[in-house]
Short mmCIF file of C-alpha atoms in Angstrom, two decimals:
data_model
loop_
_atom_site.label_atom_id
_atom_site.label_comp_id
_atom_site.label_asym_id
_atom_site.label_seq_id
_atom_site.Cartn_x
_atom_site.Cartn_y
_atom_site.Cartn_z
CA MET A 1 -48.74 11.98 32.90
CA LYS A 2 -48.23 15.71 33.78
CA ARG A 3 -49.07 14.77 37.68
CA THR A 4 -46.22 12.30 37.36
CA VAL A 5 -43.58 15.00 35.53
CA ASN A 6 -44.28 17.33 38.46
CA GLU A 7 -43.66 14.73 40.90
CA PHE A 8 -40.11 14.49 39.23
CA THR A 9 -39.82 18.46 38.61
CA SER A 10 -40.68 19.25 42.11
CA ASN A 11 -38.39 16.54 44.36
CA THR A 12 -35.89 16.25 41.90
CA SER A 13 -32.11 17.55 43.80
CA GLY A 14 -31.54 18.40 40.27
CA HIS A 15 -32.77 22.05 40.33
CA GLY A 16 -32.75 22.68 36.41
CA TRP A 17 -35.61 19.82 36.40
CA GLY A 18 -37.72 21.99 39.31
CA MET A 19 -37.83 25.31 37.10
CA ILE A 20 -39.48 23.27 34.16
CA GLY A 21 -42.48 22.95 36.50
CA ARG A 22 -42.43 26.16 38.52
CA THR A 23 -42.17 28.31 34.81
CA ASN A 24 -45.31 28.67 33.13
CA SER A 25 -44.46 29.69 29.95
CA LYS A 26 -44.03 27.30 27.19
CA PHE A 27 -41.03 28.72 25.81
CA GLY A 28 -39.11 28.79 29.42
CA LYS A 29 -40.45 25.30 29.28
CA LEU A 30 -38.90 24.20 26.25
CA LEU A 31 -35.89 26.37 27.35
CA TRP A 32 -35.34 24.60 30.72
CA VAL A 33 -35.56 21.30 28.90
CA ALA A 34 -32.78 21.67 26.46
CA ILE A 35 -30.49 23.48 29.49
CA THR A 36 -30.99 20.78 31.44
CA LEU A 37 -31.32 18.05 29.13
CA GLY A 38 -27.96 18.75 28.00
CA SER A 39 -26.23 19.33 31.11
CA THR A 40 -27.48 16.08 32.26
CA ILE A 41 -26.08 14.65 29.36
CA ALA A 42 -22.71 16.69 29.59
CA ALA A 43 -22.79 15.06 33.48
CA ILE A 44 -23.38 11.50 32.70
CA ALA A 45 -20.64 11.81 29.55
CA TRP A 46 -17.93 12.82 31.84
CA VAL A 47 -18.90 10.67 34.59
CA THR A 48 -18.61 7.78 32.10
CA THR A 49 -15.29 9.27 31.18
CA VAL A 50 -13.79 9.46 34.89
CA ILE A 51 -15.10 5.95 35.44
CA GLN A 52 -13.33 4.61 32.31
CA ARG A 53 -9.48 6.44 33.25
CA TYR A 54 -10.60 5.04 36.64
CA ALA A 55 -10.65 1.42 35.11
CA LYS A 56 -7.89 2.06 33.00
CA PHE A 57 -5.63 3.32 34.89
CA GLU A 58 -6.40 1.96 38.24
CA THR A 59 -2.83 2.36 39.93
CA LYS A 60 0.62 4.39 39.28
CA ASP A 61 2.67 1.42 39.63
CA ARG A 62 2.46 -1.66 39.14
CA VAL A 63 4.47 -5.49 39.30
CA GLU A 64 4.03 -8.13 37.76
CA LEU A 65 5.59 -11.17 37.17
CA ARG A 66 6.19 -12.89 33.89
CA ALA A 67 7.28 -15.75 32.36
CA GLY A 68 8.75 -16.42 28.96
CA VAL A 69 9.64 -12.78 28.27
CA ASP A 70 13.36 -12.45 26.09
CA ILE A 71 15.79 -11.20 28.48
CA ALA A 72 18.45 -9.02 27.33
CA PHE A 73 22.04 -8.61 28.05
CA PRO A 74 22.49 -5.17 30.23
CA SER A 75 25.93 -3.55 29.87
CA VAL A 76 28.60 -4.08 32.30
CA THR A 77 31.45 -1.27 32.97
CA ILE A 78 34.50 -1.87 34.16
CA CYS A 79 36.72 0.53 35.60
CA PRO A 80 40.37 0.02 37.33
CA LEU A 81 40.90 1.57 41.42
CA TYR A 82 44.52 2.73 40.32
CA GLY A 83 44.03 3.89 36.56
CA TYR A 84 47.24 4.43 35.52
CA SER A 85 49.57 2.09 33.46
CA PRO A 86 52.91 2.11 34.89
CA LYS A 87 54.30 1.57 31.87
CA LYS A 88 52.96 4.49 30.33
CA THR A 89 53.72 6.87 33.27
CA MET A 90 57.19 5.91 33.27
CA GLU A 91 57.60 6.60 29.74
CA THR A 92 56.10 10.63 30.45
CA PHE A 93 59.71 11.26 31.99
CA SER A 94 61.01 10.81 29.10
CA ASP A 95 59.29 14.20 27.60
CA PRO A 96 59.91 17.07 30.04
CA GLU A 97 57.08 19.37 28.67
CA SER A 98 54.00 16.21 29.30
CA GLY A 99 51.29 16.81 30.99
CA PHE A 100 52.33 14.37 34.15
CA VAL A 101 55.46 15.31 34.52
CA LEU A 102 54.62 19.30 34.53
CA GLN A 103 51.69 18.39 36.62
CA ASN A 104 53.85 16.88 39.46
CA THR A 105 56.82 19.78 39.33
CA PHE A 106 53.55 22.54 39.99
CA LEU A 107 52.95 20.47 43.10
CA THR A 108 56.94 20.58 43.91
CA SER A 109 57.09 24.11 43.47
CA THR A 110 53.09 24.72 45.35
CA SER A 111 54.13 23.06 48.39
CA THR A 112 58.15 24.54 48.13
CA HIS A 113 56.94 28.11 47.89
CA PHE A 114 53.88 28.48 50.27
CA GLY A 115 54.74 31.55 52.61
CA ILE A 116 55.66 33.09 49.17
CA LEU A 117 52.29 32.50 47.05
CA MET A 118 50.32 33.37 50.44
CA GLN A 119 51.84 36.90 50.33
CA MET A 120 51.34 37.30 46.40
CA THR A 121 47.41 36.09 46.14
CA ASN A 122 47.13 36.58 49.91
CA GLU A 123 45.17 34.27 50.49
CA THR A 124 45.43 31.34 54.28
CA ILE A 125 47.65 28.55 53.98
CA GLU A 126 44.19 26.48 53.91
CA ILE A 127 43.23 27.73 51.32
CA LEU A 128 46.43 27.16 49.36
CA HIS A 129 46.56 23.70 51.22
CA GLY A 130 43.16 23.06 49.79
CA ILE A 131 44.30 23.70 45.82
CA LEU A 132 47.66 21.19 47.14
CA LEU A 133 45.93 18.58 47.41
CA LEU A 134 43.15 18.89 44.42
CA ALA A 135 46.08 19.44 42.25
CA LYS A 136 47.39 16.11 43.25
CA SER A 137 44.28 14.82 43.25
CA ASN A 138 42.78 12.11 40.29
CA ARG A 139 40.88 14.71 39.12
CA GLY A 140 43.77 17.58 39.13
CA PHE A 141 45.61 15.77 36.62
CA TYR A 142 42.67 15.09 34.95
CA GLU A 143 41.59 18.60 34.79
CA ASN A 144 45.11 19.96 34.40
CA MET A 145 46.54 17.24 31.82
CA GLY A 146 42.91 16.82 30.34
CA VAL A 147 41.06 14.52 28.76
CA ASN A 148 42.74 12.90 25.99
CA GLU A 149 46.73 12.72 27.90
CA ILE A 150 44.88 11.62 30.88
CA SER A 151 43.62 8.66 28.91
CA ALA A 152 46.70 8.04 27.13
CA ILE A 153 48.35 7.01 30.00
CA SER A 154 45.81 4.61 31.54
CA HIS A 155 44.69 0.80 30.86
CA GLU A 156 44.27 -0.29 27.59
CA ILE A 157 40.97 -2.94 27.12
CA GLN A 158 44.19 -5.31 25.84
CA ASN A 159 45.57 -5.11 28.72
CA LEU A 160 43.03 -4.53 31.01
CA VAL A 161 40.87 -6.82 30.22
CA PRO A 162 43.46 -9.92 28.33
CA HIS A 163 40.68 -12.84 27.75
CA CYS A 164 36.56 -11.86 28.20
CA LEU A 165 33.56 -14.99 27.54
CA TYR A 166 30.54 -13.82 26.12
CA GLN A 167 28.00 -16.89 26.49
CA GLY A 168 31.06 -19.18 25.82
CA ASN A 169 32.30 -17.53 23.08
CA GLN A 170 35.22 -14.87 22.51
CA CYS A 171 35.21 -11.16 22.77
CA THR A 172 36.35 -8.88 21.11
CA GLU A 173 37.81 -5.04 21.53
CA GLU A 174 34.81 -4.25 19.29
CA ASP A 175 32.30 -5.05 21.84
CA PHE A 176 33.52 -2.83 24.66
CA THR A 177 33.60 1.41 24.00
CA LYS A 178 35.99 3.40 26.17
CA LEU A 179 34.70 6.34 28.71
CA VAL A 180 37.21 8.23 30.42
CA HIS A 181 36.61 9.19 34.29
CA HIS A 182 38.01 11.82 36.74
CA GLU A 183 38.80 9.25 39.41
CA TYR A 184 39.16 5.90 36.85
CA LYS A 185 40.66 7.36 34.14
CA ASN A 186 39.83 4.81 31.24
CA CYS A 187 36.49 2.76 31.99
CA TYR A 188 35.33 0.13 29.22
CA THR A 189 31.07 -0.36 28.45
CA PHE A 190 30.79 -4.32 27.23
CA ASN A 191 27.56 -3.87 25.26
CA GLY A 192 27.33 -0.25 25.19
CA LYS A 193 25.57 1.88 23.67
CA ASP A 194 27.09 1.85 20.15
CA VAL A 195 27.36 -2.50 20.03
CA ASN A 196 25.93 -4.98 18.30
CA LEU A 197 26.28 -8.31 20.18
CA THR A 198 25.41 -11.26 17.87
CA ASN A 199 23.56 -13.19 20.59
CA PRO A 200 22.03 -9.72 23.11
CA MET A 201 19.02 -12.14 24.33
CA ILE A 202 20.16 -14.47 27.10
CA ALA A 203 18.24 -17.82 26.75
CA GLU A 204 19.93 -19.26 29.98
CA SER A 205 20.66 -18.96 33.00
CA GLY A 206 24.20 -19.37 35.10
CA ALA A 207 27.60 -18.18 35.01
CA GLN A 208 28.47 -20.28 31.62
CA ASN A 209 26.03 -18.37 29.61
CA GLY A 210 26.89 -14.57 30.96
CA LEU A 211 30.01 -12.70 30.54
CA SER A 212 32.99 -13.52 32.22
CA LEU A 213 35.91 -11.43 32.10
CA THR A 214 39.69 -11.46 33.93
CA LEU A 215 41.08 -8.83 34.71
CA TYR A 216 44.92 -7.72 35.15
CA LEU A 217 45.17 -4.75 37.62
CA GLU A 218 48.74 -3.50 35.99
CA HIS A 219 50.59 -3.50 39.41
CA THR A 220 54.12 -3.67 39.65
CA ASP A 221 56.80 -2.69 41.56
CA TYR A 222 57.93 1.01 40.60
CA THR A 223 54.17 1.88 41.19
CA TYR A 224 53.16 4.62 42.54
CA ALA A 225 49.31 5.36 44.41
CA ASN A 226 48.52 8.70 45.83
CA TYR A 227 46.39 8.71 48.58
CA ASP A 228 44.02 11.09 48.76
CA PRO A 229 42.67 12.33 52.63
CA ASN A 230 39.25 13.92 51.52
CA ARG A 231 38.72 11.09 49.20
CA ALA A 232 36.17 8.00 51.10
CA VAL A 233 38.23 5.91 48.14
CA THR A 234 41.39 6.63 47.34
CA ALA A 235 44.51 4.08 47.47
CA ALA A 236 42.37 0.98 46.19
CA ALA A 237 43.41 -1.64 44.17
CA GLY A 238 40.75 -3.37 42.23
CA ALA A 239 38.21 -2.51 39.47
CA ARG A 240 34.76 -1.31 40.24
CA VAL A 241 31.63 -2.81 38.53
CA ILE A 242 28.97 -0.71 37.26
CA ILE A 243 25.39 -3.26 35.51
CA HIS A 244 23.23 -0.91 33.87
CA GLU A 245 20.63 -0.29 31.09
CA LYS A 246 22.39 -0.54 27.75
CA GLY A 247 22.47 2.55 26.24
CA THR A 248 22.39 4.25 29.77
CA LEU A 249 25.76 6.45 30.69
CA PRO A 250 27.18 5.15 33.62
CA ASP A 251 28.12 7.20 37.14
CA PRO A 252 31.12 4.65 39.40
CA ASP A 253 31.04 7.36 41.68
CA ASN A 254 27.26 6.49 42.73
CA GLU A 255 26.63 2.98 40.97
CA GLY A 256 28.78 -0.29 41.43
CA PHE A 257 30.23 -2.48 43.45
CA ASP A 258 34.00 -2.79 44.49
CA VAL A 259 35.89 -6.26 43.64
CA GLU A 260 39.84 -7.10 45.03
CA PRO A 261 41.93 -8.59 42.70
CA GLY A 262 43.10 -12.71 44.05
CA HIS A 263 39.64 -13.35 43.83
CA LEU A 264 36.36 -15.16 41.42
CA ILE A 265 33.44 -12.60 42.00
CA ASN A 266 30.25 -14.46 41.27
CA VAL A 267 27.77 -11.45 39.95
CA ALA A 268 24.19 -13.32 39.85
CA LEU A 269 21.18 -10.73 38.02
CA SER A 270 17.81 -10.37 38.38
CA VAL A 271 16.01 -7.68 36.60
CA ASN A 272 13.10 -5.50 37.40
CA LYS A 273 11.04 -3.67 34.09
CA ARG A 274 9.20 -1.04 35.20
CA GLU A 275 7.27 1.19 33.40
CA LEU A 276 5.26 4.13 34.61
CA MET A 277 2.21 6.69 34.03
CA LYS A 278 2.82 9.33 31.44
CA ARG A 279 1.49 12.57 32.03
CA PRO A 280 -1.67 13.87 32.60
CA TRP A 281 -1.82 10.44 34.87
CA GLY A 282 1.82 10.05 35.70
CA GLU A 283 4.54 12.70 36.44
CA CYS A 284 7.48 10.33 34.08
CA ALA A 285 9.59 12.01 31.70
CA ASP A 286 9.39 10.62 28.38
CA HIS A 287 12.41 11.43 26.91
CA THR A 288 15.15 9.06 24.40
CA THR A 289 18.05 10.99 25.40
CA LEU A 290 20.18 12.49 28.00
CA HIS A 291 21.08 16.30 27.56
CA SER A 292 23.27 16.77 25.16
CA THR A 293 24.03 13.79 24.70
CA ASP A 294 23.32 10.30 22.62
CA PHE A 295 22.71 8.29 25.81
CA LYS A 296 19.39 6.99 27.11
CA TYR A 297 17.74 9.16 29.42
CA THR A 298 18.17 7.81 33.24
CA ARG A 299 17.00 10.21 36.99
CA ASN A 300 20.20 9.42 38.63
CA THR A 301 22.35 11.26 35.20
CA CYS A 302 19.92 13.81 34.39
CA LYS A 303 20.38 15.29 38.16
CA ARG A 304 24.51 14.86 37.55
CA LYS A 305 24.24 16.75 34.12
CA CYS A 306 22.25 19.37 35.67
CA MET A 307 24.55 19.41 38.03
CA GLU A 308 27.35 20.17 35.87
CA LYS A 309 25.58 23.18 34.05
CA MET A 310 24.81 24.63 37.12
CA ILE A 311 28.52 24.23 38.28
CA GLU A 312 29.80 25.67 34.73
CA LYS A 313 26.44 28.63 35.57
CA GLN A 314 28.07 29.54 38.72
CA CYS A 315 32.00 29.09 38.43
CA GLY A 316 32.26 29.80 33.98
CA CYS A 317 34.17 26.28 34.41
CA TRP A 318 33.86 22.78 33.26
CA LYS A 319 33.21 19.91 35.98
CA ASP A 320 32.99 16.65 35.45
CA LEU A 321 31.29 14.01 36.80
CA LEU A 322 30.13 11.55 34.30
CA PRO A 323 32.52 9.78 31.87
CA VAL A 324 33.28 10.96 28.97
CA ASP A 325 33.98 9.88 25.19
CA LEU A 326 36.56 11.44 23.77
CA ASN A 327 34.83 12.61 20.96
CA ASP A 328 32.92 14.81 23.08
CA THR A 329 33.46 18.58 22.71
CA ARG A 330 33.30 21.47 24.41
CA ASP A 331 33.90 25.30 24.22
CA ALA A 332 37.90 25.02 24.12
CA LYS A 333 37.32 29.18 25.49
CA MET A 334 36.15 27.10 28.99
CA GLN A 335 38.76 25.81 31.06
CA ALA A 336 37.60 23.15 33.81
CA CYS A 337 37.92 24.62 37.59
CA GLY A 338 40.55 22.81 38.45
CA LYS A 339 42.95 23.73 36.13
CA PHE A 340 45.61 26.36 37.18
CA ASN A 341 47.61 28.14 35.01
CA THR A 342 50.80 26.10 35.49
CA LYS A 343 53.88 28.23 33.63
CA GLU A 344 52.48 31.25 35.95
CA TRP A 345 52.76 29.47 39.12
CA LEU A 346 55.94 27.98 38.48
CA ASN A 347 56.95 31.59 37.33
CA ILE A 348 56.61 32.26 41.14
CA THR A 349 59.34 35.39 41.39
CA GLU A 350 57.36 37.30 38.16
CA ALA A 351 54.17 35.49 37.96
CA ASN A 352 51.30 37.17 37.42
CA VAL A 353 48.80 37.56 40.56
CA THR A 354 45.90 38.53 38.89
CA VAL A 355 46.02 35.18 37.06
CA LEU A 356 46.70 33.41 40.23
CA LYS A 357 43.68 34.88 41.49
CA GLU A 358 41.44 33.83 39.02
CA ASP A 359 42.39 30.26 39.52
CA ILE A 360 42.40 30.78 42.69
CA ALA A 361 39.06 32.16 42.13
CA ARG A 362 37.95 28.63 40.22
CA PHE A 363 38.77 26.91 43.16
CA LYS A 364 36.63 28.34 46.16
CA CYS A 365 33.56 28.24 43.54
CA GLN A 366 33.53 25.13 42.27
CA MET A 367 34.32 23.55 45.87
CA GLU A 368 30.52 24.98 46.39
CA LYS A 369 27.28 22.42 47.27
CA TYR A 370 24.24 23.20 45.99
CA LEU A 371 20.87 21.89 46.69
CA TRP A 372 19.44 19.91 44.54
CA SER A 373 16.15 22.19 44.96
CA ASP A 374 17.90 25.16 43.72
CA VAL A 375 19.70 23.04 40.76
CA SER A 376 16.37 21.55 39.77
CA ALA A 377 14.60 25.24 39.75
CA SER A 378 17.20 27.56 38.85
CA MET A 379 17.90 25.41 35.65
CA VAL A 380 15.76 24.65 31.92
CA GLY A 381 14.78 20.73 31.87
CA CYS A 382 16.14 20.07 35.06
CA GLU A 383 13.03 18.15 36.56
CA CYS A 384 14.61 14.88 35.96
CA GLU A 385 11.74 13.35 36.97
CA TYR A 386 11.64 9.27 36.46
CA SER A 387 11.41 7.81 32.87
CA CYS A 388 8.60 6.18 31.93
CA SER A 389 9.83 3.10 31.23
CA TYR A 390 13.06 1.78 32.61
CA SER A 391 15.08 -1.36 33.90
CA THR A 392 16.77 -1.74 37.13
CA TYR A 393 19.28 -5.01 38.08
CA ASN A 394 18.84 -6.78 41.36
CA VAL A 395 22.99 -7.84 42.02
CA GLU A 396 23.99 -10.63 44.33
CA THR A 397 27.69 -11.55 45.01
CA SER A 398 29.68 -14.30 46.10
CA GLN A 399 33.33 -14.40 45.98
CA SER A 400 36.81 -17.22 46.43
CA GLU A 401 40.08 -16.89 46.29
CA TRP A 402 41.20 -17.19 43.09
CA PRO A 403 43.51 -18.81 40.98
CA MET A 404 43.78 -21.44 44.25
CA ARG A 405 47.19 -22.44 45.40
CA GLY A 406 48.64 -24.69 42.86
CA SER A 407 46.68 -23.67 39.40
CA GLU A 408 49.24 -20.34 39.08
CA LEU A 409 51.66 -22.39 36.52
CA ASP A 410 48.68 -23.81 34.30
CA PHE A 411 46.28 -20.49 35.42
CA TYR A 412 49.06 -18.64 33.21
CA CYS A 413 50.19 -21.19 30.31
CA SER A 414 47.03 -21.94 29.64
CA GLY A 415 44.85 -19.05 30.38
CA PHE A 416 47.50 -16.18 28.26
CA VAL A 417 50.21 -17.62 26.74
CA HIS A 418 49.07 -18.66 23.73
CA SER A 419 46.90 -15.94 23.01
CA PRO A 420 47.60 -14.29 19.56
CA ASN A 421 48.98 -10.85 21.13
CA TYR A 422 50.55 -12.00 24.34
CA TYR A 423 54.55 -10.89 23.71
CA ASP A 424 52.47 -7.47 23.45
CA LEU A 425 50.46 -7.49 26.20
CA THR A 426 52.15 -6.08 29.43
CA MET A 427 51.69 -9.00 31.84
CA TYR A 428 54.55 -10.03 29.35
CA GLU A 429 57.17 -8.23 30.29
CA GLU A 430 56.16 -8.67 34.13
CA PHE A 431 55.47 -12.05 34.66
CA HIS A 432 56.89 -14.11 30.82
CA ASP A 433 60.56 -14.02 32.68
CA LYS A 434 59.10 -15.79 36.39
CA ILE A 435 56.33 -17.67 34.82
CA GLY A 436 56.12 -18.00 31.08
CA VAL A 437 59.71 -19.63 30.77
CA HIS A 438 58.06 -22.42 32.65
CA CYS A 439 55.30 -22.99 30.96
CA VAL A 440 57.27 -26.66 29.52
CA ASN A 441 57.79 -27.90 32.39
CA TYR A 442 54.34 -28.21 34.58
CA PHE A 443 57.06 -30.13 37.28
CA GLU A 444 57.72 -26.49 38.70
CA PHE A 445 53.88 -25.39 39.44
CA MET A 446 55.51 -26.11 43.19
CA ASN A 447 58.26 -23.15 42.22
CA VAL A 448 55.81 -20.69 40.26
CA SER A 449 53.21 -20.67 43.63
CA LYS A 450 55.42 -20.25 46.69
CA ASN A 451 57.43 -17.40 44.29
CA TRP A 452 54.70 -16.02 42.51
CA GLY A 453 51.15 -17.17 43.54
CA ASP A 454 51.10 -13.83 45.41
CA LYS A 455 52.05 -11.28 43.11
CA LEU A 456 50.08 -13.12 40.46
CA ARG A 457 47.00 -12.72 43.02
CA ALA A 458 47.65 -9.16 43.27
CA ASN A 459 47.53 -8.67 39.73
CA PHE A 460 44.28 -11.32 38.51
CA LEU A 461 40.91 -10.88 39.26
CA ARG A 462 37.45 -12.63 37.28
CA VAL A 463 34.49 -11.39 37.11
CA ASN A 464 31.17 -13.73 36.23
CA VAL A 465 28.56 -11.56 35.73
CA TYR A 466 24.90 -13.20 34.46
CA PHE A 467 21.35 -13.85 34.96
CA LYS A 468 20.63 -16.68 38.42
CA ASP A 469 16.92 -16.99 36.40
CA LEU A 470 14.55 -16.18 33.64
#
């Protein structure tokens, strides 16, 4: 036995075991046995743990196809590409102190007095021209009028969405939540974060078992649309549709797709749910809510919020990059980066030059571009990793002309005239005398189609959102 032990300790690669054979004292041998045995047990335990972890987390990202899993309907956000209600903007002209009138007066005065302003501020014509373009843009009106006033002259839900079906049943206004966007004004989210649908789960696929929205765009003969040469999407007709996970904040600038008037658009969905490993095996973000909001965390909105914070830190002013809730609060002492002290700019002969230069400094600052690496490194809580669990939606769209020629009279009469609030809708003022009066005489369908069909199609569109398979 002694010979066998000696052979093992002499030939093993574990040096501790070799020391047992080379040590002469019994105490030394016992000490080396204890040390070596403890080290061996610890090594075996550590290797076992590594193997178990490896077996349990064999990949960082795994794709599975699961049948029979309940699918929740996503949030669907609709933003009109032309955000103003022409009727409401016309009403503002009766109030010379309204923000809309003051902003237009500011634009006229600034463009008229370019030379004087260049001398007063010592700025180039390029800078002043940039200020004029910003002030004239949708963002310029948004930041100078304020969120509440800009929302008040945008589309109301009952006018923008006069007809809505979800799983074959009529929707209610309570199924929608309003957000205000710096470009699109009032956006409406079906099945938003605070909405509890009666049937949130989808049992069947197909258009009849999803969401169907009829949109009215309020394009009239007196609609004026500003053209912004610095913006990729400008002076466009239609709506932007964003499909996003329930509870998340939509980002119309970076997500979604546009739909044009005069068409029926089918949006067929399939969902992918991803679950990433938490630390220490993965690097996902295990957050429940987005920065200082009640919205669910996503990587994209985290990055946008952090960019807002970066601008606020560098410029001392706010610049919204995401839609806001009217109930959101912000520091009243801090103003928008693109807000101009209108009264000083209008008081051209006695203007406070210091105030004008402060406005120009904010304008220049908010135009700076920041690399994401600089933002994430300098702003606390801005790692913005992927959420540990999130869903994405694959979208397939198809469209057809709608309503088809010859159906315009029936479309209008059957679709809207019998609605309880029909006489309160803006479409009543625009189309009732042209089409609605003929609802009792369907033989007029040819004249209606010929005279008003194209105008009807320029104002209406329909979007069907549904799952193509479950």
